[in-house]
């Protein structure tokens, strides 16, 4: 591996670490955009040795990036600001990260090892961050990039990262002494309680893919271990409760707070309608009304073929009332609806087709265990993206497309020995 490629790889892992740990607080650092630009330059520099597996999935991803680039020109010609147009185009242009993973194929085992290490320490780091921001005004108000506090989190996003930490731990990719293993599950339970208090999408982004993994895994010993863990779950939650109750996080803009009552309301509201006039019920109605308007002006209106395009705030063009504390709301809290509104019905169906192609192997009886883990992680990302602004920005898009790239690179270049290298910490050097 060349010196420049090695430096880029270390920078790549470092930026991923920052986005995983600091979430929204790092969004205005533009480190992900720097990573894309430098990665593309290196790919062009080393183009002769660059290779990837070309199939329907990669062809569709390429088409999405091409369409996003074409729509940049459309947005500028329609008179929208170039910054807003480019910002909206990244809903597809972050796909570049999947292609960059192919560029790093020589270090694929080491990349997996580094990601596993990040998620080994993720629960402890997040617990420390929450307690710091709970009891220290300095840390709570600390701003490093833009006008966002460094410890400002989107809890749906955090639920996805928590699922990744949990699934790696369950499958034995994260190893630690037994006494620390118990502490790890207590920390995960604590963070899950925090996530579930603030975000229903974060809650189901953990529960649904974990349930799917349990049903599909062929590892009977692992299933027994998961059943045993479910039996001990009440005790683990009880041990995590003092941390949960001692955390003093502020009420969010939707009026949700960190409390047992909020946990109960969030869980119940997933399966039934809350009382009319409550924030949970209003939030459901607000989204459904917006999504219905998008369906109406695309499937039944003038924007069937090409969508509205890029550059505009969809909340403004769709005449949606929203809390101004959210800022300039540009996306309808569902990546799928964002694609439909901005790109039209044909691209929307192609996007759904790509999702099907990407996940269809998850039910294969002979699926490699590590591939089942990766596809379960993809499912977690897509569930959260269905109910939140997630893949539209770098906090969700960067890790999602990196894991998508891992799926395809693992299919093309991964093997059992490579996974053993990842577990033992061997760096595949060329």
JSON list of N, CA, C and O in Angstrom, two decimals, residues 68-89 308-312:
[
{"chain": "A", "resi": 68, "resn": "UNK", "atom": "N", "xyz": [-28.11, 13.07, -9.99]},
{"chain": "A", "resi": 68, "resn": "UNK", "atom": "CA", "xyz": [-27.91, 14.15, -9.02]},
{"chain": "A", "resi": 68, "resn": "UNK", "atom": "C", "xyz": [-27.04, 15.25, -9.62]},
{"chain": "A", "resi": 68, "resn": "UNK", "atom": "O", "xyz": [-27.30, 16.44, -9.40]},
{"chain": "A", "resi": 69, "resn": "UNK", "atom": "N", "xyz": [-26.04, 14.87, -10.40]},
{"chain": "A", "resi": 69, "resn": "UNK", "atom": "CA", "xyz": [-25.17, 15.85, -11.05]},
{"chain": "A", "resi": 69, "resn": "UNK", "atom": "C", "xyz": [-25.95, 16.65, -12.10]},
{"chain": "A", "resi": 69, "resn": "UNK", "atom": "O", "xyz": [-25.81, 17.88, -12.19]},
{"chain": "A", "resi": 70, "resn": "UNK", "atom": "N", "xyz": [-26.77, 15.95, -12.89]},
{"chain": "A", "resi": 70, "resn": "UNK", "atom": "CA", "xyz": [-27.60, 16.63, -13.89]},
{"chain": "A", "resi": 70, "resn": "UNK", "atom": "C", "xyz": [-28.56, 17.61, -13.21]},
{"chain": "A", "resi": 70, "resn": "UNK", "atom": "O", "xyz": [-28.77, 18.74, -13.69]},
{"chain": "A", "resi": 71, "resn": "UNK", "atom": "N", "xyz": [-29.12, 17.20, -12.09]},
{"chain": "A", "resi": 71, "resn": "UNK", "atom": "CA", "xyz": [-30.08, 18.04, -11.37]},
{"chain": "A", "resi": 71, "resn": "UNK", "atom": "C", "xyz": [-29.43, 19.27, -10.76]},
{"chain": "A", "resi": 71, "resn": "UNK", "atom": "O", "xyz": [-30.11, 20.27, -10.49]},
{"chain": "A", "resi": 72, "resn": "UNK", "atom": "N", "xyz": [-28.12, 19.22, -10.54]},
{"chain": "A", "resi": 72, "resn": "UNK", "atom": "CA", "xyz": [-27.41, 20.42, -10.08]},
{"chain": "A", "resi": 72, "resn": "UNK", "atom": "C", "xyz": [-27.54, 21.52, -11.14]},
{"chain": "A", "resi": 72, "resn": "UNK", "atom": "O", "xyz": [-27.86, 22.67, -10.83]},
{"chain": "A", "resi": 73, "resn": "UNK", "atom": "N", "xyz": [-27.30, 21.15, -12.40]},
{"chain": "A", "resi": 73, "resn": "UNK", "atom": "CA", "xyz": [-27.45, 22.11, -13.50]},
{"chain": "A", "resi": 73, "resn": "UNK", "atom": "C", "xyz": [-28.87, 22.63, -13.61]},
{"chain": "A", "resi": 73, "resn": "UNK", "atom": "O", "xyz": [-29.09, 23.83, -13.81]},
{"chain": "A", "resi": 74, "resn": "UNK", "atom": "N", "xyz": [-29.83, 21.73, -13.44]},
{"chain": "A", "resi": 74, "resn": "UNK", "atom": "CA", "xyz": [-31.24, 22.14, -13.49]},
{"chain": "A", "resi": 74, "resn": "UNK", "atom": "C", "xyz": [-31.56, 23.15, -12.40]},
{"chain": "A", "resi": 74, "resn": "UNK", "atom": "O", "xyz": [-32.20, 24.18, -12.64]},
{"chain": "A", "resi": 75, "resn": "UNK", "atom": "N", "xyz": [-31.10, 22.88, -11.19]},
{"chain": "A", "resi": 75, "resn": "UNK", "atom": "CA", "xyz": [-31.37, 23.77, -10.06]},
{"chain": "A", "resi": 75, "resn": "UNK", "atom": "C", "xyz": [-30.79, 25.15, -10.25]},
{"chain": "A", "resi": 75, "resn": "UNK", "atom": "O", "xyz": [-31.42, 26.17, -9.94]},
{"chain": "A", "resi": 76, "resn": "UNK", "atom": "N", "xyz": [-29.55, 25.20, -10.77]},
{"chain": "A", "resi": 76, "resn": "UNK", "atom": "CA", "xyz": [-28.89, 26.49, -11.01]},
{"chain": "A", "resi": 76, "resn": "UNK", "atom": "C", "xyz": [-29.63, 27.27, -12.09]},
{"chain": "A", "resi": 76, "resn": "UNK", "atom": "O", "xyz": [-29.85, 28.48, -11.98]},
{"chain": "A", "resi": 77, "resn": "UNK", "atom": "N", "xyz": [-30.03, 26.56, -13.17]},
{"chain": "A", "resi": 77, "resn": "UNK", "atom": "CA", "xyz": [-30.76, 27.22, -14.25]},
{"chain": "A", "resi": 77, "resn": "UNK", "atom": "C", "xyz": [-32.12, 27.74, -13.77]},
{"chain": "A", "resi": 77, "resn": "UNK", "atom": "O", "xyz": [-32.62, 28.74, -14.30]},
{"chain": "A", "resi": 78, "resn": "UNK", "atom": "N", "xyz": [-32.70, 27.09, -12.78]},
{"chain": "A", "resi": 78, "resn": "UNK", "atom": "CA", "xyz": [-33.99, 27.55, -12.25]},
{"chain": "A", "resi": 78, "resn": "UNK", "atom": "C", "xyz": [-33.84, 28.70, -11.26]},
{"chain": "A", "resi": 78, "resn": "UNK", "atom": "O", "xyz": [-34.83, 29.20, -10.74]},
{"chain": "A", "resi": 79, "resn": "UNK", "atom": "N", "xyz": [-32.58, 29.09, -11.00]},
{"chain": "A", "resi": 79, "resn": "UNK", "atom": "CA", "xyz": [-32.35, 30.27, -10.18]},
{"chain": "A", "resi": 79, "resn": "UNK", "atom": "C", "xyz": [-32.11, 30.05, -8.71]},
{"chain": "A", "resi": 79, "resn": "UNK", "atom": "O", "xyz": [-32.07, 31.01, -7.93]},
{"chain": "A", "resi": 80, "resn": "UNK", "atom": "N", "xyz": [-31.94, 28.81, -8.30]},
{"chain": "A", "resi": 80, "resn": "UNK", "atom": "CA", "xyz": [-31.67, 28.54, -6.88]},
{"chain": "A", "resi": 80, "resn": "UNK", "atom": "C", "xyz": [-30.18, 28.73, -6.58]},
{"chain": "A", "resi": 80, "resn": "UNK", "atom": "O", "xyz": [-29.33, 28.58, -7.47]},
{"chain": "A", "resi": 81, "resn": "UNK", "atom": "N", "xyz": [-29.88, 29.04, -5.35]},
{"chain": "A", "resi": 81, "resn": "UNK", "atom": "CA", "xyz": [-28.50, 29.26, -4.95]},
{"chain": "A", "resi": 81, "resn": "UNK", "atom": "C", "xyz": [-27.67, 27.99, -5.09]},
{"chain": "A", "resi": 81, "resn": "UNK", "atom": "O", "xyz": [-28.14, 26.90, -4.78]},
{"chain": "A", "resi": 82, "resn": "UNK", "atom": "N", "xyz": [-26.44, 28.14, -5.56]},
{"chain": "A", "resi": 82, "resn": "UNK", "atom": "CA", "xyz": [-25.60, 26.98, -5.82]},
{"chain": "A", "resi": 82, "resn": "UNK", "atom": "C", "xyz": [-25.31, 26.18, -4.56]},
{"chain": "A", "resi": 82, "resn": "UNK", "atom": "O", "xyz": [-25.23, 24.95, -4.59]},
{"chain": "A", "resi": 83, "resn": "UNK", "atom": "N", "xyz": [-25.19, 26.87, -3.42]},
{"chain": "A", "resi": 83, "resn": "UNK", "atom": "CA", "xyz": [-24.94, 26.17, -2.16]},
{"chain": "A", "resi": 83, "resn": "UNK", "atom": "C", "xyz": [-26.11, 25.26, -1.81]},
{"chain": "A", "resi": 83, "resn": "UNK", "atom": "O", "xyz": [-25.94, 24.08, -1.45]},
{"chain": "A", "resi": 84, "resn": "UNK", "atom": "N", "xyz": [-27.34, 25.78, -1.95]},
{"chain": "A", "resi": 84, "resn": "UNK", "atom": "CA", "xyz": [-28.53, 24.98, -1.64]},
{"chain": "A", "resi": 84, "resn": "UNK", "atom": "C", "xyz": [-28.69, 23.83, -2.63]},
{"chain": "A", "resi": 84, "resn": "UNK", "atom": "O", "xyz": [-29.07, 22.72, -2.25]},
{"chain": "A", "resi": 85, "resn": "UNK", "atom": "N", "xyz": [-28.40, 24.08, -3.89]},
{"chain": "A", "resi": 85, "resn": "UNK", "atom": "CA", "xyz": [-28.53, 23.04, -4.91]},
{"chain": "A", "resi": 85, "resn": "UNK", "atom": "C", "xyz": [-27.55, 21.91, -4.64]},
{"chain": "A", "resi": 85, "resn": "UNK", "atom": "O", "xyz": [-27.92, 20.72, -4.66]},
{"chain": "A", "resi": 86, "resn": "UNK", "atom": "N", "xyz": [-26.29, 22.26, -4.39]},
{"chain": "A", "resi": 86, "resn": "UNK", "atom": "CA", "xyz": [-25.27, 21.23, -4.12]},
{"chain": "A", "resi": 86, "resn": "UNK", "atom": "C", "xyz": [-25.60, 20.49, -2.83]},
{"chain": "A", "resi": 86, "resn": "UNK", "atom": "O", "xyz": [-25.45, 19.27, -2.74]},
{"chain": "A", "resi": 87, "resn": "UNK", "atom": "N", "xyz": [-26.08, 21.22, -1.82]},
{"chain": "A", "resi": 87, "resn": "UNK", "atom": "CA", "xyz": [-26.44, 20.57, -0.55]},
{"chain": "A", "resi": 87, "resn": "UNK", "atom": "C", "xyz": [-27.52, 19.52, -0.76]},
{"chain": "A", "resi": 87, "resn": "UNK", "atom": "O", "xyz": [-27.47, 18.43, -0.18]},
{"chain": "A", "resi": 88, "resn": "UNK", "atom": "N", "xyz": [-28.50, 19.82, -1.62]},
{"chain": "A", "resi": 88, "resn": "UNK", "atom": "CA", "xyz": [-29.57, 18.85, -1.88]},
{"chain": "A", "resi": 88, "resn": "UNK", "atom": "C", "xyz": [-29.09, 17.69, -2.75]},
{"chain": "A", "resi": 88, "resn": "UNK", "atom": "O", "xyz": [-29.64, 16.59, -2.67]},
{"chain": "A", "resi": 89, "resn": "UNK", "atom": "N", "xyz": [-28.10, 17.92, -3.58]},
{"chain": "A", "resi": 89, "resn": "UNK", "atom": "CA", "xyz": [-27.63, 16.88, -4.49]},
{"chain": "A", "resi": 89, "resn": "UNK", "atom": "C", "xyz": [-26.90, 15.75, -3.76]},
{"chain": "A", "resi": 89, "resn": "UNK", "atom": "O", "xyz": [-26.80, 14.64, -4.28]},
{"chain": "A", "resi": 308, "resn": "UNK", "atom": "N", "xyz": [-39.57, 17.90, -8.15]},
{"chain": "A", "resi": 308, "resn": "UNK", "atom": "CA", "xyz": [-39.38, 19.34, -7.98]},
{"chain": "A", "resi": 308, "resn": "UNK", "atom": "C", "xyz": [-37.96, 19.78, -8.28]},
{"chain": "A", "resi": 308, "resn": "UNK", "atom": "O", "xyz": [-37.71, 20.95, -8.58]},
{"chain": "A", "resi": 309, "resn": "UNK", "atom": "N", "xyz": [-36.99, 18.87, -8.15]},
{"chain": "A", "resi": 309, "resn": "UNK", "atom": "CA", "xyz": [-35.61, 19.25, -8.38]},
{"chain": "A", "resi": 309, "resn": "UNK", "atom": "C", "xyz": [-34.89, 19.62, -7.09]},
{"chain": "A", "resi": 309, "resn": "UNK", "atom": "O", "xyz": [-35.35, 19.31, -5.98]},
{"chain": "A", "resi": 310, "resn": "UNK", "atom": "N", "xyz": [-33.77, 20.33, -7.24]},
{"chain": "A", "resi": 310, "resn": "UNK", "atom": "CA", "xyz": [-32.91, 20.67, -6.11]},
{"chain": "A", "resi": 310, "resn": "UNK", "atom": "C", "xyz": [-32.88, 22.18, -5.90]},
{"chain": "A", "resi": 310, "resn": "UNK", "atom": "O", "xyz": [-33.13, 22.95, -6.81]},
{"chain": "A", "resi": 311, "resn": "UNK", "atom": "N", "xyz": [-32.57, 22.57, -4.66]},
{"chain": "A", "resi": 311, "resn": "UNK", "atom": "CA", "xyz": [-32.36, 23.98, -4.38]},
{"chain": "A", "resi": 311, "resn": "UNK", "atom": "C", "xyz": [-33.41, 24.61, -3.50]},
{"chain": "A", "resi": 311, "resn": "UNK", "atom": "O", "xyz": [-33.14, 25.58, -2.79]},
{"chain": "A", "resi": 312, "resn": "UNK", "atom": "N", "xyz": [-34.61, 24.06, -3.51]},
{"chain": "A", "resi": 312, "resn": "UNK", "atom": "CA", "xyz": [-35.69, 24.64, -2.72]},
{"chain": "A", "resi": 312, "resn": "UNK", "atom": "C", "xyz": [-35.85, 23.90, -1.39]},
{"chain": "A", "resi": 312, "resn": "UNK", "atom": "O", "xyz": [-35.47, 22.73, -1.26]}
]
